[in-house]
Amino acid sequence: EIVLTQSPATLSLSPGERATLSCRASQSVSSYLAWYQQKPGQAPRLLIYDASNRATGIPARFSGSGSGTDFTLTISSLEPEDFAVYYCLQRSNALTFGGGTKVEIK
Amino acid sequence: EVQLVESGGGLVQPGGSLRLSCAASGFTFSSYSMNWVRQAPGKGLEWVSYISSSSSTIYYADSVKGRFTISRDSAKNSLYLQMNSLRAEDTAVYYCAGPLGYCSSTSCSDYWGQGTLVTVSS
């Protein structure tokens, strides 16, 4: 089973700042890596698929990069609605979610 | 409008069984792979099981392998999760979800239900 490790666990930032979230896989997942956003009481929402492609309707301030074992989700300038928990997901070998990164207001 | 509606959750004793159902509407259910994802109270997301559109490919998380069985009935537009030998650590909200982590060339089928709570406790 592929393990995804997300860091940091919590990111404390102010609106307008840049957020950089990391996801590391225990073995190569090629580009089969996605990012989800989850807000309290809501189902997750797909942001990025195949490492760097934005899903339908996702603002351009969200971007993804990486391949193999190291991936990054970048939010270029945090909006108030972006404070949430973010999960990476691999679909290279079955599926696995990472443990999540909470982006909170500083 | 796409809808995924889970049912069948509740309180069950350790070692017991429960069958979750997910009724799908608003999309061509038979054309899509489906998944179960769970979230323990205050914890992160955990993928549980995957079934392909034709039921020919099935995967399980190591944590549930041998205890849970996923199935689907395209005639009824329904997805199921049979859960046996339940443990306290299986306590979670269980989400029915469509394809995870990818989009086709034409659309992103990011479908999720509202979740059903399963509590395993004596």
JSON list of C-alpha atoms in Angstrom, two decimals:
[
{"chain": "A", "resi": 1, "resn": "GLU", "atom": "CA", "xyz": [0.00, 0.00, 0.00]},
{"chain": "A", "resi": 2, "resn": "ILE", "atom": "CA", "xyz": [1.38, 3.38, -1.00]},
{"chain": "A", "resi": 3, "resn": "VAL", "atom": "CA", "xyz": [1.67, 5.83, 1.91]},
{"chain": "A", "resi": 4, "resn": "LEU", "atom": "CA", "xyz": [1.25, 9.56, 1.31]},
{"chain": "A", "resi": 5, "resn": "THR", "atom": "CA", "xyz": [2.82, 11.93, 3.85]},
{"chain": "A", "resi": 6, "resn": "GLN", "atom": "CA", "xyz": [1.59, 15.52, 3.88]},
{"chain": "A", "resi": 7, "resn": "SER", "atom": "CA", "xyz": [3.44, 18.43, 5.44]},
{"chain": "A", "resi": 8, "resn": "PRO", "atom": "CA", "xyz": [3.06, 20.55, 7.34]},
{"chain": "A", "resi": 9, "resn": "ALA", "atom": "CA", "xyz": [0.10, 19.28, 9.36]},
{"chain": "A", "resi": 10, "resn": "THR", "atom": "CA", "xyz": [-1.02, 22.87, 9.95]},
{"chain": "A", "resi": 11, "resn": "LEU", "atom": "CA", "xyz": [-0.20, 26.04, 8.05]},
{"chain": "A", "resi": 12, "resn": "SER", "atom": "CA", "xyz": [-1.03, 29.37, 9.71]},
{"chain": "A", "resi": 13, "resn": "LEU", "atom": "CA", "xyz": [-1.22, 32.18, 7.18]},
{"chain": "A", "resi": 14, "resn": "SER", "atom": "CA", "xyz": [-3.00, 35.46, 6.53]},
{"chain": "A", "resi": 15, "resn": "PRO", "atom": "CA", "xyz": [-5.30, 36.26, 3.59]},
{"chain": "A", "resi": 16, "resn": "GLY", "atom": "CA", "xyz": [-3.23, 37.34, 0.60]},
{"chain": "A", "resi": 17, "resn": "GLU", "atom": "CA", "xyz": [-0.25, 35.18, 1.54]},
{"chain": "A", "resi": 18, "resn": "ARG", "atom": "CA", "xyz": [1.09, 32.29, -0.51]},
{"chain": "A", "resi": 19, "resn": "ALA", "atom": "CA", "xyz": [0.48, 28.75, 0.72]},
{"chain": "A", "resi": 20, "resn": "THR", "atom": "CA", "xyz": [2.76, 25.85, -0.20]},
{"chain": "A", "resi": 21, "resn": "LEU", "atom": "CA", "xyz": [1.61, 22.33, 0.73]},
{"chain": "A", "resi": 22, "resn": "SER", "atom": "CA", "xyz": [3.68, 19.19, 0.27]},
{"chain": "A", "resi": 23, "resn": "CYS", "atom": "CA", "xyz": [2.75, 15.56, -0.38]},
{"chain": "A", "resi": 24, "resn": "ARG", "atom": "CA", "xyz": [5.38, 12.81, -0.49]},
{"chain": "A", "resi": 25, "resn": "ALA", "atom": "CA", "xyz": [4.69, 9.25, -1.66]},
{"chain": "A", "resi": 26, "resn": "SER", "atom": "CA", "xyz": [6.41, 6.14, -0.30]},
{"chain": "A", "resi": 27, "resn": "GLN", "atom": "CA", "xyz": [7.02, 5.02, -3.89]},
{"chain": "A", "resi": 28, "resn": "SER", "atom": "CA", "xyz": [6.55, 6.56, -7.31]},
{"chain": "A", "resi": 29, "resn": "VAL", "atom": "CA", "xyz": [2.97, 7.34, -8.29]},
{"chain": "A", "resi": 30, "resn": "SER", "atom": "CA", "xyz": [4.02, 8.89, -11.63]},
{"chain": "A", "resi": 31, "resn": "SER", "atom": "CA", "xyz": [1.62, 11.82, -12.11]},
{"chain": "A", "resi": 32, "resn": "TYR", "atom": "CA", "xyz": [-1.42, 10.04, -10.67]},
{"chain": "A", "resi": 33, "resn": "LEU", "atom": "CA", "xyz": [-1.77, 12.50, -7.81]},
{"chain": "A", "resi": 34, "resn": "ALA", "atom": "CA", "xyz": [-4.78, 14.67, -7.00]},
{"chain": "A", "resi": 35, "resn": "TRP", "atom": "CA", "xyz": [-5.55, 17.35, -4.44]},
{"chain": "A", "resi": 36, "resn": "TYR", "atom": "CA", "xyz": [-8.85, 17.81, -2.60]},
{"chain": "A", "resi": 37, "resn": "GLN", "atom": "CA", "xyz": [-10.19, 20.59, -0.40]},
{"chain": "A", "resi": 38, "resn": "GLN", "atom": "CA", "xyz": [-12.57, 19.90, 2.48]},
{"chain": "A", "resi": 39, "resn": "LYS", "atom": "CA", "xyz": [-14.44, 22.42, 4.58]},
{"chain": "A", "resi": 40, "resn": "PRO", "atom": "CA", "xyz": [-16.19, 21.55, 7.87]},
{"chain": "A", "resi": 41, "resn": "GLY", "atom": "CA", "xyz": [-19.42, 19.66, 7.38]},
{"chain": "A", "resi": 42, "resn": "GLN", "atom": "CA", "xyz": [-18.89, 19.33, 3.63]},
{"chain": "A", "resi": 43, "resn": "ALA", "atom": "CA", "xyz": [-17.79, 16.59, 1.27]},
{"chain": "A", "resi": 44, "resn": "PRO", "atom": "CA", "xyz": [-14.36, 17.00, -0.31]},
{"chain": "A", "resi": 45, "resn": "ARG", "atom": "CA", "xyz": [-13.95, 18.90, -3.57]},
{"chain": "A", "resi": 46, "resn": "LEU", "atom": "CA", "xyz": [-11.48, 18.01, -6.32]},
{"chain": "A", "resi": 47, "resn": "LEU", "atom": "CA", "xyz": [-9.00, 20.82, -7.02]},
{"chain": "A", "resi": 48, "resn": "ILE", "atom": "CA", "xyz": [-6.14, 19.30, -9.03]},
{"chain": "A", "resi": 49, "resn": "TYR", "atom": "CA", "xyz": [-5.87, 16.01, -10.91]},
{"chain": "A", "resi": 50, "resn": "ASP", "atom": "CA", "xyz": [-2.91, 14.25, -12.52]},
{"chain": "A", "resi": 51, "resn": "ALA", "atom": "CA", "xyz": [-0.52, 16.42, -10.48]},
{"chain": "A", "resi": 52, "resn": "SER", "atom": "CA", "xyz": [-0.98, 19.72, -12.30]},
{"chain": "A", "resi": 53, "resn": "ASN", "atom": "CA", "xyz": [-4.39, 19.97, -13.98]},
{"chain": "A", "resi": 54, "resn": "ARG", "atom": "CA", "xyz": [-7.05, 22.15, -12.42]},
{"chain": "A", "resi": 55, "resn": "ALA", "atom": "CA", "xyz": [-10.49, 20.60, -12.16]},
{"chain": "A", "resi": 56, "resn": "THR", "atom": "CA", "xyz": [-13.51, 22.31, -13.67]},
{"chain": "A", "resi": 57, "resn": "GLY", "atom": "CA", "xyz": [-14.26, 25.68, -12.07]},
{"chain": "A", "resi": 58, "resn": "ILE", "atom": "CA", "xyz": [-11.18, 25.80, -9.86]},
{"chain": "A", "resi": 59, "resn": "PRO", "atom": "CA", "xyz": [-9.60, 29.29, -9.69]},
{"chain": "A", "resi": 60, "resn": "ALA", "atom": "CA", "xyz": [-6.20, 29.89, -11.25]},
{"chain": "A", "resi": 61, "resn": "ARG", "atom": "CA", "xyz": [-4.67, 30.73, -7.86]},
{"chain": "A", "resi": 62, "resn": "PHE", "atom": "CA", "xyz": [-4.55, 26.96, -7.22]},
{"chain": "A", "resi": 63, "resn": "SER", "atom": "CA", "xyz": [-1.71, 25.14, -8.93]},
{"chain": "A", "resi": 64, "resn": "GLY", "atom": "CA", "xyz": [-0.10, 21.74, -8.60]},
{"chain": "A", "resi": 65, "resn": "SER", "atom": "CA", "xyz": [3.32, 20.44, -9.51]},
{"chain": "A", "resi": 66, "resn": "GLY", "atom": "CA", "xyz": [5.54, 17.41, -9.13]},
{"chain": "A", "resi": 67, "resn": "SER", "atom": "CA", "xyz": [5.91, 13.84, -10.31]},
{"chain": "A", "resi": 68, "resn": "GLY", "atom": "CA", "xyz": [7.20, 10.56, -8.98]},
{"chain": "A", "resi": 69, "resn": "THR", "atom": "CA", "xyz": [7.25, 10.90, -5.19]},
{"chain": "A", "resi": 70, "resn": "ASP", "atom": "CA", "xyz": [7.20, 14.65, -4.46]},
{"chain": "A", "resi": 71, "resn": "PHE", "atom": "CA", "xyz": [4.27, 16.93, -5.11]},
{"chain": "A", "resi": 72, "resn": "THR", "atom": "CA", "xyz": [3.25, 20.48, -4.21]},
{"chain": "A", "resi": 73, "resn": "LEU", "atom": "CA", "xyz": [-0.03, 22.34, -4.07]},
{"chain": "A", "resi": 74, "resn": "THR", "atom": "CA", "xyz": [0.38, 26.11, -4.22]},
{"chain": "A", "resi": 75, "resn": "ILE", "atom": "CA", "xyz": [-2.26, 28.71, -3.47]},
{"chain": "A", "resi": 76, "resn": "SER", "atom": "CA", "xyz": [-0.78, 31.92, -4.84]},
{"chain": "A", "resi": 77, "resn": "SER", "atom": "CA", "xyz": [-2.78, 34.37, -2.74]},
{"chain": "A", "resi": 78, "resn": "LEU", "atom": "CA", "xyz": [-5.10, 33.06, -0.04]},
{"chain": "A", "resi": 79, "resn": "GLU", "atom": "CA", "xyz": [-8.73, 34.12, -0.19]},
{"chain": "A", "resi": 80, "resn": "PRO", "atom": "CA", "xyz": [-10.94, 33.86, 2.94]},
{"chain": "A", "resi": 81, "resn": "GLU", "atom": "CA", "xyz": [-12.75, 30.85, 1.45]},
{"chain": "A", "resi": 82, "resn": "ASP", "atom": "CA", "xyz": [-9.47, 28.93, 1.03]},
{"chain": "A", "resi": 83, "resn": "PHE", "atom": "CA", "xyz": [-9.01, 28.24, 4.73]},
{"chain": "A", "resi": 84, "resn": "ALA", "atom": "CA", "xyz": [-9.79, 24.54, 4.89]},
{"chain": "A", "resi": 85, "resn": "VAL", "atom": "CA", "xyz": [-8.15, 21.11, 5.03]},
{"chain": "A", "resi": 86, "resn": "TYR", "atom": "CA", "xyz": [-6.34, 19.83, 1.95]},
{"chain": "A", "resi": 87, "resn": "TYR", "atom": "CA", "xyz": [-5.71, 16.19, 1.09]},
{"chain": "A", "resi": 88, "resn": "CYS", "atom": "CA", "xyz": [-3.62, 14.54, -1.58]},
{"chain": "A", "resi": 89, "resn": "LEU", "atom": "CA", "xyz": [-4.78, 11.30, -3.20]},
{"chain": "A", "resi": 90, "resn": "GLN", "atom": "CA", "xyz": [-2.84, 8.80, -5.31]},
{"chain": "A", "resi": 91, "resn": "ARG", "atom": "CA", "xyz": [-4.47, 6.48, -7.84]},
{"chain": "A", "resi": 92, "resn": "SER", "atom": "CA", "xyz": [-1.36, 4.77, -9.19]},
{"chain": "A", "resi": 93, "resn": "ASN", "atom": "CA", "xyz": [-1.79, 1.61, -7.11]},
{"chain": "A", "resi": 94, "resn": "ALA", "atom": "CA", "xyz": [-5.32, 1.27, -5.75]},
{"chain": "A", "resi": 95, "resn": "LEU", "atom": "CA", "xyz": [-5.99, 4.58, -3.95]},
{"chain": "A", "resi": 96, "resn": "THR", "atom": "CA", "xyz": [-4.69, 6.31, -0.82]},
{"chain": "A", "resi": 97, "resn": "PHE", "atom": "CA", "xyz": [-5.27, 9.66, 0.81]},
{"chain": "A", "resi": 98, "resn": "GLY", "atom": "CA", "xyz": [-2.63, 11.62, 2.66]},
{"chain": "A", "resi": 99, "resn": "GLY", "atom": "CA", "xyz": [-3.19, 12.69, 6.25]},
{"chain": "A", "resi": 100, "resn": "GLY", "atom": "CA", "xyz": [-4.16, 16.24, 5.35]},
{"chain": "A", "resi": 101, "resn": "THR", "atom": "CA", "xyz": [-2.87, 19.80, 5.84]},
{"chain": "A", "resi": 102, "resn": "LYS", "atom": "CA", "xyz": [-5.04, 22.31, 7.65]},
{"chain": "A", "resi": 103, "resn": "VAL", "atom": "CA", "xyz": [-4.68, 25.86, 6.35]},
{"chain": "A", "resi": 104, "resn": "GLU", "atom": "CA", "xyz": [-5.81, 28.15, 9.15]},
{"chain": "A", "resi": 105, "resn": "ILE", "atom": "CA", "xyz": [-6.07, 31.89, 9.57]},
{"chain": "A", "resi": 106, "resn": "LYS", "atom": "CA", "xyz": [-3.10, 33.40, 11.39]},
{"chain": "B", "resi": 1, "resn": "GLU", "atom": "CA", "xyz": [-28.66, 17.13, -10.86]},
{"chain": "B", "resi": 2, "resn": "VAL", "atom": "CA", "xyz": [-26.28, 14.45, -9.65]},
{"chain": "B", "resi": 3, "resn": "GLN", "atom": "CA", "xyz": [-27.27, 12.84, -6.36]},
{"chain": "B", "resi": 4, "resn": "LEU", "atom": "CA", "xyz": [-25.65, 10.14, -4.27]},
{"chain": "B", "resi": 5, "resn": "VAL", "atom": "CA", "xyz": [-27.70, 9.19, -1.23]},
{"chain": "B", "resi": 6, "resn": "GLU", "atom": "CA", "xyz": [-26.24, 6.81, 1.34]},
{"chain": "B", "resi": 7, "resn": "SER", "atom": "CA", "xyz": [-28.28, 4.77, 3.79]},
{"chain": "B", "resi": 8, "resn": "GLY", "atom": "CA", "xyz": [-27.82, 1.89, 6.20]},
{"chain": "B", "resi": 9, "resn": "GLY", "atom": "CA", "xyz": [-25.59, 3.48, 8.81]},
{"chain": "B", "resi": 10, "resn": "GLY", "atom": "CA", "xyz": [-26.23, 3.17, 12.52]},
{"chain": "B", "resi": 11, "resn": "LEU", "atom": "CA", "xyz": [-25.03, 1.70, 15.79]},
{"chain": "B", "resi": 12, "resn": "VAL", "atom": "CA", "xyz": [-23.66, -1.83, 15.74]},
{"chain": "B", "resi": 13, "resn": "GLN", "atom": "CA", "xyz": [-21.78, -3.92, 18.29]},
{"chain": "B", "resi": 14, "resn": "PRO", "atom": "CA", "xyz": [-18.17, -5.00, 17.75]},
{"chain": "B", "resi": 15, "resn": "GLY", "atom": "CA", "xyz": [-18.09, -8.12, 15.61]},
{"chain": "B", "resi": 16, "resn": "GLY", "atom": "CA", "xyz": [-21.39, -7.24, 14.00]},
{"chain": "B", "resi": 17, "resn": "SER", "atom": "CA", "xyz": [-22.36, -6.55, 10.40]},
{"chain": "B", "resi": 18, "resn": "LEU", "atom": "CA", "xyz": [-23.92, -3.70, 8.49]},
{"chain": "B", "resi": 19, "resn": "ARG", "atom": "CA", "xyz": [-24.76, -3.11, 4.83]},
{"chain": "B", "resi": 20, "resn": "LEU", "atom": "CA", "xyz": [-24.48, 0.37, 3.39]},
{"chain": "B", "resi": 21, "resn": "SER", "atom": "CA", "xyz": [-26.34, 1.39, 0.24]},
{"chain": "B", "resi": 22, "resn": "CYS", "atom": "CA", "xyz": [-25.86, 4.34, -2.09]},
{"chain": "B", "resi": 23, "resn": "ALA", "atom": "CA", "xyz": [-28.60, 5.36, -4.52]},
{"chain": "B", "resi": 24, "resn": "ALA", "atom": "CA", "xyz": [-27.31, 7.23, -7.55]},
{"chain": "B", "resi": 25, "resn": "SER", "atom": "CA", "xyz": [-29.22, 9.53, -9.88]},
{"chain": "B", "resi": 26, "resn": "GLY", "atom": "CA", "xyz": [-28.61, 12.29, -12.39]},
{"chain": "B", "resi": 27, "resn": "PHE", "atom": "CA", "xyz": [-25.79, 10.55, -14.27]},
{"chain": "B", "resi": 28, "resn": "THR", "atom": "CA", "xyz": [-25.14, 7.31, -16.16]},
{"chain": "B", "resi": 29, "resn": "PHE", "atom": "CA", "xyz": [-24.22, 5.20, -13.13]},
{"chain": "B", "resi": 30, "resn": "SER", "atom": "CA", "xyz": [-23.25, 2.15, -15.18]},
{"chain": "B", "resi": 31, "resn": "SER", "atom": "CA", "xyz": [-20.50, 4.09, -16.94]},
{"chain": "B", "resi": 32, "resn": "TYR", "atom": "CA", "xyz": [-18.60, 5.17, -13.84]},
{"chain": "B", "resi": 33, "resn": "SER", "atom": "CA", "xyz": [-16.28, 3.58, -11.33]},
{"chain": "B", "resi": 34, "resn": "MET", "atom": "CA", "xyz": [-17.38, 4.13, -7.74]},
{"chain": "B", "resi": 35, "resn": "ASN", "atom": "CA", "xyz": [-15.73, 4.33, -4.34]},
{"chain": "B", "resi": 36, "resn": "TRP", "atom": "CA", "xyz": [-16.39, 4.28, -0.62]},
{"chain": "B", "resi": 37, "resn": "VAL", "atom": "CA", "xyz": [-14.43, 6.76, 1.49]},
{"chain": "B", "resi": 38, "resn": "ARG", "atom": "CA", "xyz": [-14.69, 7.12, 5.27]},
{"chain": "B", "resi": 39, "resn": "GLN", "atom": "CA", "xyz": [-13.81, 9.76, 7.83]},
{"chain": "B", "resi": 40, "resn": "ALA", "atom": "CA", "xyz": [-13.55, 9.01, 11.53]},
{"chain": "B", "resi": 41, "resn": "PRO", "atom": "CA", "xyz": [-14.77, 11.80, 13.83]},
{"chain": "B", "resi": 42, "resn": "GLY", "atom": "CA", "xyz": [-12.26, 14.67, 13.75]},
{"chain": "B", "resi": 43, "resn": "LYS", "atom": "CA", "xyz": [-9.88, 12.71, 11.53]},
{"chain": "B", "resi": 44, "resn": "GLY", "atom": "CA", "xyz": [-8.79, 12.69, 7.90]},
{"chain": "B", "resi": 45, "resn": "LEU", "atom": "CA", "xyz": [-10.18, 10.98, 4.83]},
{"chain": "B", "resi": 46, "resn": "GLU", "atom": "CA", "xyz": [-9.53, 7.27, 4.33]},
{"chain": "B", "resi": 47, "resn": "TRP", "atom": "CA", "xyz": [-10.24, 5.55, 1.03]},
{"chain": "B", "resi": 48, "resn": "VAL", "atom": "CA", "xyz": [-12.01, 2.24, 1.69]},
{"chain": "B", "resi": 49, "resn": "SER", "atom": "CA", "xyz": [-12.89, 0.48, -1.57]},
{"chain": "B", "resi": 50, "resn": "TYR", "atom": "CA", "xyz": [-13.15, 0.87, -5.36]},
{"chain": "B", "resi": 51, "resn": "ILE", "atom": "CA", "xyz": [-15.26, -0.90, -7.97]},
{"chain": "B", "resi": 52, "resn": "SER", "atom": "CA", "xyz": [-14.96, -0.43, -11.72]},
{"chain": "B", "resi": 53, "resn": "SER", "atom": "CA", "xyz": [-17.94, 0.31, -13.93]},
{"chain": "B", "resi": 54, "resn": "SER", "atom": "CA", "xyz": [-18.24, -3.34, -14.96]},
{"chain": "B", "resi": 55, "resn": "SER", "atom": "CA", "xyz": [-17.41, -4.72, -11.48]},
{"chain": "B", "resi": 56, "resn": "SER", "atom": "CA", "xyz": [-14.43, -6.49, -13.05]},
{"chain": "B", "resi": 57, "resn": "THR", "atom": "CA", "xyz": [-11.88, -4.63, -10.90]},
{"chain": "B", "resi": 58, "resn": "ILE", "atom": "CA", "xyz": [-12.22, -4.25, -7.15]},
{"chain": "B", "resi": 59, "resn": "TYR", "atom": "CA", "xyz": [-9.75, -2.87, -4.62]},
{"chain": "B", "resi": 60, "resn": "TYR", "atom": "CA", "xyz": [-9.81, -2.60, -0.84]},
{"chain": "B", "resi": 61, "resn": "ALA", "atom": "CA", "xyz": [-7.74, -0.72, 1.71]},
{"chain": "B", "resi": 62, "resn": "ASP", "atom": "CA", "xyz": [-5.59, -3.07, 3.78]},
{"chain": "B", "resi": 63, "resn": "SER", "atom": "CA", "xyz": [-7.53, -2.01, 6.88]},
{"chain": "B", "resi": 64, "resn": "VAL", "atom": "CA", "xyz": [-10.78, -3.57, 5.59]},
{"chain": "B", "resi": 65, "resn": "LYS", "atom": "CA", "xyz": [-9.58, -6.35, 3.30]},
{"chain": "B", "resi": 66, "resn": "GLY", "atom": "CA", "xyz": [-11.27, -9.65, 4.10]},
{"chain": "B", "resi": 67, "resn": "ARG", "atom": "CA", "xyz": [-14.02, -7.97, 6.14]},
{"chain": "B", "resi": 68, "resn": "PHE", "atom": "CA", "xyz": [-15.73, -5.57, 3.70]},
{"chain": "B", "resi": 69, "resn": "THR", "atom": "CA", "xyz": [-17.25, -6.36, 0.28]},
{"chain": "B", "resi": 70, "resn": "ILE", "atom": "CA", "xyz": [-18.14, -3.75, -2.34]},
{"chain": "B", "resi": 71, "resn": "SER", "atom": "CA", "xyz": [-20.72, -4.43, -5.02]},
{"chain": "B", "resi": 72, "resn": "ARG", "atom": "CA", "xyz": [-23.01, -2.60, -7.42]},
{"chain": "B", "resi": 73, "resn": "ASP", "atom": "CA", "xyz": [-26.30, -3.13, -9.22]},
{"chain": "B", "resi": 74, "resn": "SER", "atom": "CA", "xyz": [-26.48, -1.01, -12.34]},
{"chain": "B", "resi": 75, "resn": "ALA", "atom": "CA", "xyz": [-30.11, -1.98, -12.93]},
{"chain": "B", "resi": 76, "resn": "LYS", "atom": "CA", "xyz": [-30.92, -0.31, -9.60]},
{"chain": "B", "resi": 77, "resn": "ASN", "atom": "CA", "xyz": [-28.31, 2.47, -9.92]},
{"chain": "B", "resi": 78, "resn": "SER", "atom": "CA", "xyz": [-26.98, 1.41, -6.55]},
{"chain": "B", "resi": 79, "resn": "LEU", "atom": "CA", "xyz": [-23.66, 0.84, -4.82]},
{"chain": "B", "resi": 80, "resn": "TYR", "atom": "CA", "xyz": [-23.24, -1.30, -1.72]},
{"chain": "B", "resi": 81, "resn": "LEU", "atom": "CA", "xyz": [-20.75, -1.96, 1.04]},
{"chain": "B", "resi": 82, "resn": "GLN", "atom": "CA", "xyz": [-21.18, -5.11, 3.12]},
{"chain": "B", "resi": 83, "resn": "MET", "atom": "CA", "xyz": [-19.26, -4.66, 6.36]},
{"chain": "B", "resi": 84, "resn": "ASN", "atom": "CA", "xyz": [-18.57, -7.71, 8.55]},
{"chain": "B", "resi": 85, "resn": "SER", "atom": "CA", "xyz": [-16.52, -8.26, 11.72]},
{"chain": "B", "resi": 86, "resn": "LEU", "atom": "CA", "xyz": [-16.84, -4.59, 12.56]},
{"chain": "B", "resi": 87, "resn": "ARG", "atom": "CA", "xyz": [-14.39, -2.99, 14.99]},
{"chain": "B", "resi": 88, "resn": "ALA", "atom": "CA", "xyz": [-14.43, 0.21, 17.02]},
{"chain": "B", "resi": 89, "resn": "GLU", "atom": "CA", "xyz": [-11.90, 1.69, 14.60]},
{"chain": "B", "resi": 90, "resn": "ASP", "atom": "CA", "xyz": [-14.43, 1.33, 11.77]},
{"chain": "B", "resi": 91, "resn": "THR", "atom": "CA", "xyz": [-16.51, 4.09, 13.38]},
{"chain": "B", "resi": 92, "resn": "ALA", "atom": "CA", "xyz": [-16.74, 6.86, 10.80]},
{"chain": "B", "resi": 93, "resn": "VAL", "atom": "CA", "xyz": [-18.89, 8.74, 8.34]},
{"chain": "B", "resi": 94, "resn": "TYR", "atom": "CA", "xyz": [-18.96, 6.66, 5.17]},
{"chain": "B", "resi": 95, "resn": "TYR", "atom": "CA", "xyz": [-19.15, 8.55, 1.88]},
{"chain": "B", "resi": 96, "resn": "CYS", "atom": "CA", "xyz": [-20.21, 7.11, -1.45]},
{"chain": "B", "resi": 97, "resn": "ALA", "atom": "CA", "xyz": [-18.15, 8.78, -4.17]},
{"chain": "B", "resi": 98, "resn": "GLY", "atom": "CA", "xyz": [-17.79, 8.63, -7.92]},
{"chain": "B", "resi": 99, "resn": "PRO", "atom": "CA", "xyz": [-14.47, 8.47, -9.73]},
{"chain": "B", "resi": 100, "resn": "LEU", "atom": "CA", "xyz": [-11.66, 9.81, -7.56]},
{"chain": "B", "resi": 101, "resn": "GLY", "atom": "CA", "xyz": [-8.70, 11.87, -8.59]},
{"chain": "B", "resi": 102, "resn": "TYR", "atom": "CA", "xyz": [-9.18, 12.34, -12.29]},
{"chain": "B", "resi": 103, "resn": "CYS", "atom": "CA", "xyz": [-11.20, 14.02, -15.01]},
{"chain": "B", "resi": 104, "resn": "SER", "atom": "CA", "xyz": [-12.05, 12.88, -18.50]},
{"chain": "B", "resi": 105, "resn": "SER", "atom": "CA", "xyz": [-11.22, 15.00, -21.52]},
{"chain": "B", "resi": 106, "resn": "THR", "atom": "CA", "xyz": [-14.67, 16.56, -21.27]},
{"chain": "B", "resi": 107, "resn": "SER", "atom": "CA", "xyz": [-15.65, 16.73, -17.60]},
{"chain": "B", "resi": 108, "resn": "CYS", "atom": "CA", "xyz": [-14.73, 16.19, -13.97]},
{"chain": "B", "resi": 109, "resn": "SER", "atom": "CA", "xyz": [-17.15, 13.79, -12.31]},
{"chain": "B", "resi": 110, "resn": "ASP", "atom": "CA", "xyz": [-16.51, 14.84, -8.74]},
{"chain": "B", "resi": 111, "resn": "TYR", "atom": "CA", "xyz": [-19.53, 13.15, -7.17]},
{"chain": "B", "resi": 112, "resn": "TRP", "atom": "CA", "xyz": [-19.98, 12.69, -3.42]},
{"chain": "B", "resi": 113, "resn": "GLY", "atom": "CA", "xyz": [-22.85, 11.75, -1.15]},
{"chain": "B", "resi": 114, "resn": "GLN", "atom": "CA", "xyz": [-23.61, 13.44, 2.17]},
{"chain": "B", "resi": 115, "resn": "GLY", "atom": "CA", "xyz": [-22.32, 10.48, 4.16]},
{"chain": "B", "resi": 116, "resn": "THR", "atom": "CA", "xyz": [-23.83, 8.03, 6.62]},
{"chain": "B", "resi": 117, "resn": "LEU", "atom": "CA", "xyz": [-22.52, 7.53, 10.16]},
{"chain": "B", "resi": 118, "resn": "VAL", "atom": "CA", "xyz": [-21.48, 4.09, 11.32]},
{"chain": "B", "resi": 119, "resn": "THR", "atom": "CA", "xyz": [-20.81, 3.70, 15.03]},
{"chain": "B", "resi": 120, "resn": "VAL", "atom": "CA", "xyz": [-19.28, 0.49, 16.34]},
{"chain": "B", "resi": 121, "resn": "SER", "atom": "CA", "xyz": [-19.68, 0.30, 20.08]},
{"chain": "B", "resi": 122, "resn": "SER", "atom": "CA", "xyz": [-20.99, -1.99, 22.80]}
]
